[in-house]
Coordinates of C-alpha atoms in Angstrom, one line a residue:
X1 CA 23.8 -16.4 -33.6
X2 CA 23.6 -17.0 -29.9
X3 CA 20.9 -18.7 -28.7
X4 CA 18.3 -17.6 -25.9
X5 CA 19.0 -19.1 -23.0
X6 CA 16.0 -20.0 -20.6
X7 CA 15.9 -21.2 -16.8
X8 CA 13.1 -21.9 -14.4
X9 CA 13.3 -22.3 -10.9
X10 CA 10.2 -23.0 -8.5
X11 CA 7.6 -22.1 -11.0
X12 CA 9.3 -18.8 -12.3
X13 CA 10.6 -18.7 -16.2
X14 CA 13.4 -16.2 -16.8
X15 CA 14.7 -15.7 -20.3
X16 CA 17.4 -13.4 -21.5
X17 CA 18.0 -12.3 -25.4
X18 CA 20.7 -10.7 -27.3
X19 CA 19.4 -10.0 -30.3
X20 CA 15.6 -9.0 -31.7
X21 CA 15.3 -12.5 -33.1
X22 CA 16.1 -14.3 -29.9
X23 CA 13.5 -12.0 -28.3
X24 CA 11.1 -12.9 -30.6
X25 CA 11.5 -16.6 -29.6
X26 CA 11.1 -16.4 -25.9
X27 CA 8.6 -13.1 -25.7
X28 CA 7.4 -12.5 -28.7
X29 CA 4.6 -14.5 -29.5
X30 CA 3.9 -16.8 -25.7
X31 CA 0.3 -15.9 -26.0
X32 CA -0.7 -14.8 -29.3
X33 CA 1.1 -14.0 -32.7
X34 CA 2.9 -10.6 -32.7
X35 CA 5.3 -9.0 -34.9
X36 CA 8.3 -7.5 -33.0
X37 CA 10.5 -5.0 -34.6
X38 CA 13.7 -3.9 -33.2
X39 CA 17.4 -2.5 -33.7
X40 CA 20.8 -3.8 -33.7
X41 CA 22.4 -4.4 -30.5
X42 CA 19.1 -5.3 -29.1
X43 CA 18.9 -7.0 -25.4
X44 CA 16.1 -8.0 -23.7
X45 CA 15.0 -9.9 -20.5
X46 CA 11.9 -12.0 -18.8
X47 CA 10.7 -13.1 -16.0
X48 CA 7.2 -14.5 -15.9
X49 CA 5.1 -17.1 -13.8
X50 CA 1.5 -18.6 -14.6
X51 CA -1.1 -19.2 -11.9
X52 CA -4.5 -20.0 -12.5
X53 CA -4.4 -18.9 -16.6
X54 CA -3.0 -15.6 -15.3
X55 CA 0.6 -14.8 -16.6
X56 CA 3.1 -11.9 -14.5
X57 CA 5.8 -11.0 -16.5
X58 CA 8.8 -8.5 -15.7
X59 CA 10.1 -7.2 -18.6
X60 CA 13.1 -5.0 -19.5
X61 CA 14.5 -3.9 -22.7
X62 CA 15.8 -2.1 -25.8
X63 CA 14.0 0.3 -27.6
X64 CA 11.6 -1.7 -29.7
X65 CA 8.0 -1.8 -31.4
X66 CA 5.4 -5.2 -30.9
X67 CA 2.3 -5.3 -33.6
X68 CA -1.0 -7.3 -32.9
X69 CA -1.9 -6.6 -36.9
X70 CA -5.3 -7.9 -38.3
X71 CA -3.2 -10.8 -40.3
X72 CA -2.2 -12.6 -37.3
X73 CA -5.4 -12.9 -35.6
X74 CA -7.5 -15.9 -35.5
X75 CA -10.5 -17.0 -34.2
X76 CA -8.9 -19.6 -32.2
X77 CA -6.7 -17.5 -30.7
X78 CA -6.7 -17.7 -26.9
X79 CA -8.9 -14.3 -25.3
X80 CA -7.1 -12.0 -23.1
X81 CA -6.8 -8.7 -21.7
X82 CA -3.2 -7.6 -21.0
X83 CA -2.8 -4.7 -18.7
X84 CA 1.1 -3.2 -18.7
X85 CA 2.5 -1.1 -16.0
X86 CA 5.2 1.4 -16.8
X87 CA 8.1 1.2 -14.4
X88 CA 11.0 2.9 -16.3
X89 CA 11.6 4.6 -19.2
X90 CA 8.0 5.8 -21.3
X91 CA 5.7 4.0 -23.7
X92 CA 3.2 3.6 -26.2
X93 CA 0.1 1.6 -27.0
X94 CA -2.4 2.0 -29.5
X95 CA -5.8 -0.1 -29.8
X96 CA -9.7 0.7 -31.0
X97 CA -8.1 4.3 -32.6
X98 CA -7.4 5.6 -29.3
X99 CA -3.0 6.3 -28.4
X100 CA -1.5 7.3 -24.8
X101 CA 1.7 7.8 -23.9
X102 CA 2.7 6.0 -20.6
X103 CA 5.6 7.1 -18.2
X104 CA 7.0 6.1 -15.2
X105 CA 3.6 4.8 -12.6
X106 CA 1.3 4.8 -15.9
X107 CA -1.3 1.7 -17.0
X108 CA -2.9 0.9 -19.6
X109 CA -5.2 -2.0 -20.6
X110 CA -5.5 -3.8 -24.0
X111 CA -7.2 -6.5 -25.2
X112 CA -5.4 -9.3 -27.5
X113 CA -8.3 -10.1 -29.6
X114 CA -8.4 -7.1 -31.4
X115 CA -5.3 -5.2 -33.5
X116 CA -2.8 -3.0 -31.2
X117 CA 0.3 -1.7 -30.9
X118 CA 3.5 -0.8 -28.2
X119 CA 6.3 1.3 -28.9
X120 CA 8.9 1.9 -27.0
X121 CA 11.6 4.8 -28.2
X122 CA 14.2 3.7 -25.1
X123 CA 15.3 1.2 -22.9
X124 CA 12.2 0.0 -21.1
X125 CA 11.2 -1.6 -17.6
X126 CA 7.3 -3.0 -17.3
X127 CA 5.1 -5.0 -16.0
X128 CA 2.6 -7.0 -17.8
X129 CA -0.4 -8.8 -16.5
X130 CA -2.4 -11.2 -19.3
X131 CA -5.4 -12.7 -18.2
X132 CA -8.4 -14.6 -19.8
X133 CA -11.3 -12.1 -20.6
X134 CA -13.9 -14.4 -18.8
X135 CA -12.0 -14.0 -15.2
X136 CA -12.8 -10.3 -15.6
X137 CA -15.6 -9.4 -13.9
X138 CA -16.2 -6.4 -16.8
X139 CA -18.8 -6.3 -19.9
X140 CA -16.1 -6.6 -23.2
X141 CA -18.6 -3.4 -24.5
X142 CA -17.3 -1.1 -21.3
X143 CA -13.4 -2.5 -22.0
X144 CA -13.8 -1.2 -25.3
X145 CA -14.0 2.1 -24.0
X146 CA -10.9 1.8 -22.0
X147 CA -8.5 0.4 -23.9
X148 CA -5.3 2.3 -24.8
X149 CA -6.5 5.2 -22.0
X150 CA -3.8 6.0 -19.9
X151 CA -4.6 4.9 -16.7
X152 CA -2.9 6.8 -13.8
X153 CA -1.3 5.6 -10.9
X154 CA -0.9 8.6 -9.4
X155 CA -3.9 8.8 -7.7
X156 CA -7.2 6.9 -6.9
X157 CA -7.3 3.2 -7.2
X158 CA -4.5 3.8 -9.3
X159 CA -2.4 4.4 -6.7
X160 CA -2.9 1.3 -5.0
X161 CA -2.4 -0.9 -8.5
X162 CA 0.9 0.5 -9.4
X163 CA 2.8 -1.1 -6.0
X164 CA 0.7 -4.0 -5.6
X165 CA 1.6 -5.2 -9.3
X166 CA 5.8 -4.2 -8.1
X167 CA 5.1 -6.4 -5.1
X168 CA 3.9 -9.3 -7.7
X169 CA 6.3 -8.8 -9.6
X170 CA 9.2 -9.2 -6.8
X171 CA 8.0 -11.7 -5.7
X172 CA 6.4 -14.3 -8.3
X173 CA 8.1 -17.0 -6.3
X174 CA 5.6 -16.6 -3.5
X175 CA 2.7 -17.0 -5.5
X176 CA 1.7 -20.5 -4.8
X177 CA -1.2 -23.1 -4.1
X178 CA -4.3 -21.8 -2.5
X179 CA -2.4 -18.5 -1.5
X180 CA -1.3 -17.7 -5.4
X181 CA -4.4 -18.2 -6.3
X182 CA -6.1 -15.8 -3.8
X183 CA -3.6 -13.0 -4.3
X184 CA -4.2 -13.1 -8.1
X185 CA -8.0 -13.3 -7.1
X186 CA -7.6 -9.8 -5.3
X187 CA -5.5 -8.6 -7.8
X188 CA -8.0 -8.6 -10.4
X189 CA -10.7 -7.2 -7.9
X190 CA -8.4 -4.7 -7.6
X191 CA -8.2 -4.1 -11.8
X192 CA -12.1 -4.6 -12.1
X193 CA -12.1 -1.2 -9.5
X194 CA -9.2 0.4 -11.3
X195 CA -11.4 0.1 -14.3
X196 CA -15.2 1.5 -13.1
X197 CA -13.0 4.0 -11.5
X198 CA -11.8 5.3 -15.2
X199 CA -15.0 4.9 -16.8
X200 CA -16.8 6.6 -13.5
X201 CA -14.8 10.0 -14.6
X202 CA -17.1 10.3 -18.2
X203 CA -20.2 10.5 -15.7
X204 CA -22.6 11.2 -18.7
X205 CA -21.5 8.7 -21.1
X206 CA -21.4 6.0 -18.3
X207 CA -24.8 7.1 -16.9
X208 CA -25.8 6.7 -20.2
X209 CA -24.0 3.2 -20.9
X210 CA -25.6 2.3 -17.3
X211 CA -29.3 3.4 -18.2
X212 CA -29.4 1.4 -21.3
X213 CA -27.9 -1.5 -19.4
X214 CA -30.4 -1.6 -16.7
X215 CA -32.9 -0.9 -19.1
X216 CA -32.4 -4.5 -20.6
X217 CA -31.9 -6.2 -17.9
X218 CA -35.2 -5.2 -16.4
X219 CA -36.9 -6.1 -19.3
X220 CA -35.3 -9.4 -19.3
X221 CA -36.4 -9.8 -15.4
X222 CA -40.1 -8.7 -16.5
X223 CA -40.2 -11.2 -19.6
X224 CA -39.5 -13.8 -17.1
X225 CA -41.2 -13.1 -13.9
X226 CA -43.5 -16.1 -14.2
X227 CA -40.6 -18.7 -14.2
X228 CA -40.0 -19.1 -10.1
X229 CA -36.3 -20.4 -10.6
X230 CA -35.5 -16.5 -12.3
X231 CA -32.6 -15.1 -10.1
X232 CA -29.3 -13.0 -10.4
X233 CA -27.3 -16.0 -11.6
X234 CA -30.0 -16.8 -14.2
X235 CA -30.3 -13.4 -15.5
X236 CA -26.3 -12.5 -15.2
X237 CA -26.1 -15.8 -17.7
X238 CA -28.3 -14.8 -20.3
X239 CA -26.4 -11.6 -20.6
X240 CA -22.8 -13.3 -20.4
X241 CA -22.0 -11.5 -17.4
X242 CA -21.0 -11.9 -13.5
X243 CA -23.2 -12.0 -10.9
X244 CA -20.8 -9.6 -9.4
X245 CA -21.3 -7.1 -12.4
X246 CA -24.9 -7.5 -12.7
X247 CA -25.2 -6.9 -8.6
X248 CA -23.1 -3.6 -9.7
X249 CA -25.7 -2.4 -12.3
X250 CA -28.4 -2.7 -9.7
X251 CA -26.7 -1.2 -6.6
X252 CA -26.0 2.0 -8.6
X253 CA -30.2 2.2 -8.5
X254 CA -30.0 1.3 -4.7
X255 CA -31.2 -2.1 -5.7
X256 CA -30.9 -5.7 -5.3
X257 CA -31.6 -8.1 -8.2
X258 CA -33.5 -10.2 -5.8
X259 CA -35.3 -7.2 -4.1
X260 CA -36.1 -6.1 -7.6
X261 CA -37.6 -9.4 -8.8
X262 CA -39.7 -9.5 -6.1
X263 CA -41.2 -6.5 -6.1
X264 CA -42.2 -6.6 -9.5
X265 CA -44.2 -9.6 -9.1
X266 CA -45.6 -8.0 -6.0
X267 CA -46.9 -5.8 -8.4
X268 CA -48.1 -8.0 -10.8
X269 CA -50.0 -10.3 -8.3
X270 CA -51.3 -6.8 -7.0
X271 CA -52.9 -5.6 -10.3
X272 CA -54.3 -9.0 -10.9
X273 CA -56.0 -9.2 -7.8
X274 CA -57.5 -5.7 -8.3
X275 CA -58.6 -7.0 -11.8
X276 CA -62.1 -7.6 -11.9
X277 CA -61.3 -9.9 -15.5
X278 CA -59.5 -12.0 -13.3
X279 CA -62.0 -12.6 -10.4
X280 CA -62.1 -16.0 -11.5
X281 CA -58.4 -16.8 -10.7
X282 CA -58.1 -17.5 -7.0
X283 CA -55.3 -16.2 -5.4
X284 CA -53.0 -19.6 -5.2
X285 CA -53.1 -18.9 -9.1
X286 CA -52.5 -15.6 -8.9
X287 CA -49.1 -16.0 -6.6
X288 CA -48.4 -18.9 -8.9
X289 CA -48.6 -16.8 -12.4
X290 CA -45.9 -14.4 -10.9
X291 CA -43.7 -16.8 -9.4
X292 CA -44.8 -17.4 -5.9
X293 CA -44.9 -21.2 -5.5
X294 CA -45.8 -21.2 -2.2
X295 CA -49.1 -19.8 -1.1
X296 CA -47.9 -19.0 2.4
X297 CA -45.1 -17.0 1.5
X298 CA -46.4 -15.4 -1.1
X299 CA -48.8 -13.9 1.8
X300 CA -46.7 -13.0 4.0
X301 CA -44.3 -10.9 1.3
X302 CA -47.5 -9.2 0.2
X303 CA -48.7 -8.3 3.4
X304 CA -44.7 -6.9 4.7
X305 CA -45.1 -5.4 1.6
X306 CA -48.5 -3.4 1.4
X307 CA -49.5 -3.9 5.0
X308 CA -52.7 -6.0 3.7
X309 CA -53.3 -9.6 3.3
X310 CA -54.0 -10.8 -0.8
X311 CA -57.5 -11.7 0.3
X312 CA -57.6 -8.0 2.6
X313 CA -56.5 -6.4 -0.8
X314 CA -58.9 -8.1 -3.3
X315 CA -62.0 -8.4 -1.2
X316 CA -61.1 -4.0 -0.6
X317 CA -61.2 -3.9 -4.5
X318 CA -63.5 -6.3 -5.8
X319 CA -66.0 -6.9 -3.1
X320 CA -66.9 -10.1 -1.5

């Protein structure tokens, strides 16, 4: 049997195959185990390039099938989310019990830590992106919903994916240093608005999704008020997301995270100070309760706030 051969010039690997066997070797299984399946008189070819974790591969070849099956995944496995582009020729992929049909233009996202399939009936031309899930600015719960939809690029966002992923692929050379990394940087802000696009056009069940989102993430933020280091990156942590996703969430209420955080301890000091069982407090220890260190500030928020000092506020409620 004829080997694969393999070359690689300024950062781009190509490899050719001849057979199914050699393509198992060079494209089978480069990030995680798959079993490929294909015909006699199989041919296939690759060209790929690495920058930053990210892999861009240009594929073309014979009909053939590539299985992700429960067997060959492992909890070590590395994470990623693949996202293919049809150029020629049509497709399948399969993953969560969801199947589309890709043609010419089409994408589709997939995510190798769970089971899925490809199929393709014919000679094939794509484009595949593999990335690790944590440089996706995207909750894993709202990929779920995604994977294995036919994406189109046809229209919308879409339409701007489909030849910016042709230009990557043309030219992988090009992608070096600080520039590589800033393409591939817009490239996946560029997938992250590709994909709240799709899940934008199920406005129920992503109103939905959104509400009970927000709803735990505000009562995280109340739970925590009286901590004064509680901002957007501290919150975004504890729910093992991006500060750029959690920002999202928030402006879909016309909100900020900080705005938010402040104004509910604005609300808090203001209740306490209208309290007659906390008369005692002074207002220092109010402010400080809630997460306003600094007396002066803490005055001047209140008063941009209400249009009354603390002191204006409590002495108008409680007396002298």
């Amino acid at each position: 049997m004829a080997r694969a051969s393999t070359t690689e010039y300024t950062g781009v690997e190509t490899a050719t195959a001849r057979s199914i066997g050699e393509w198992r070797e060079v494209a089978g299984s480069r990030f995680v185990p798959l079993h490929v399946i294909g015909g006699p008189g199989f041919t296939g070819s690759i060209r790929w390039r690495i920058v930053e974790g990210t892999c861009l591969s240009e594929i073309a070849a014979s009909a053939h099938r590539v299985l992700r099956t429960p067997a060959l995944i492992s909890p070590d496995d590395p994470k990623h989310y693949k996202i293919t582009l049809q150029v020629e020729g049509t497709g399948l992929v399969a993953q969560d019990g969801r199947q589309s049909v890709l043609r010419p233009g089409d994408l589709a996202i997939y995510d190798t830590s769970r089971p899925y399939t490809l199929e393709f009936s014919g000679d094939v031309h794509c484009l595949v992106m593999a990335f690790p899930q944590d440089a996706f600015d995207v909750p894993e719960s709202l990929i779920r919903r995604i994977t294995a939809v036919r994406l189109s690029g046809d229209s919308g966002v879409g339409a701007l994916i489909s030849p910016f992923m042709r230009h990557l692929s043309e030219n992988l050379d090009t992608l070096d240093g600080v520039a590589g990394m800033r393409i591939l940087h817009s490239s996946l802000d560029l997938l992250t608005a590709l994909v709240y696009a799709q899940l934008s056009e199920d406005q129920d069940h992503w109103g939905q999704t959104r509400q009970v989102e927000m709803r735990r993430l505000k009562l995280y933020i109340d739970a925590h008020l009286h901590e004064p280091d509680l901002n957007a990156v501290e919150v975004a942590k504890a729910h093992y997301m991006s500060v750029r996703q959690l920002q999202y969430l928030f402006r879909g209420e016309d909100l900020t995270v900080s705005g938010y955080i402040r104004s509910r301890r604005l609300e808090h000091c203001r209740m306490a100070l209208s309290d007659p069982a906390q008369a005692s407090l002074s207002i220092l220890e109010i402010a400080q309760r809630w997460g306003f260190p600094d007396a002066s500030h803490f005055s001047k928020v209140f008063r941009a706030t209400y249009g009354i000092t603390p002191r204006e506020l409590r002495i108008a409620r409680l007396g002298d």
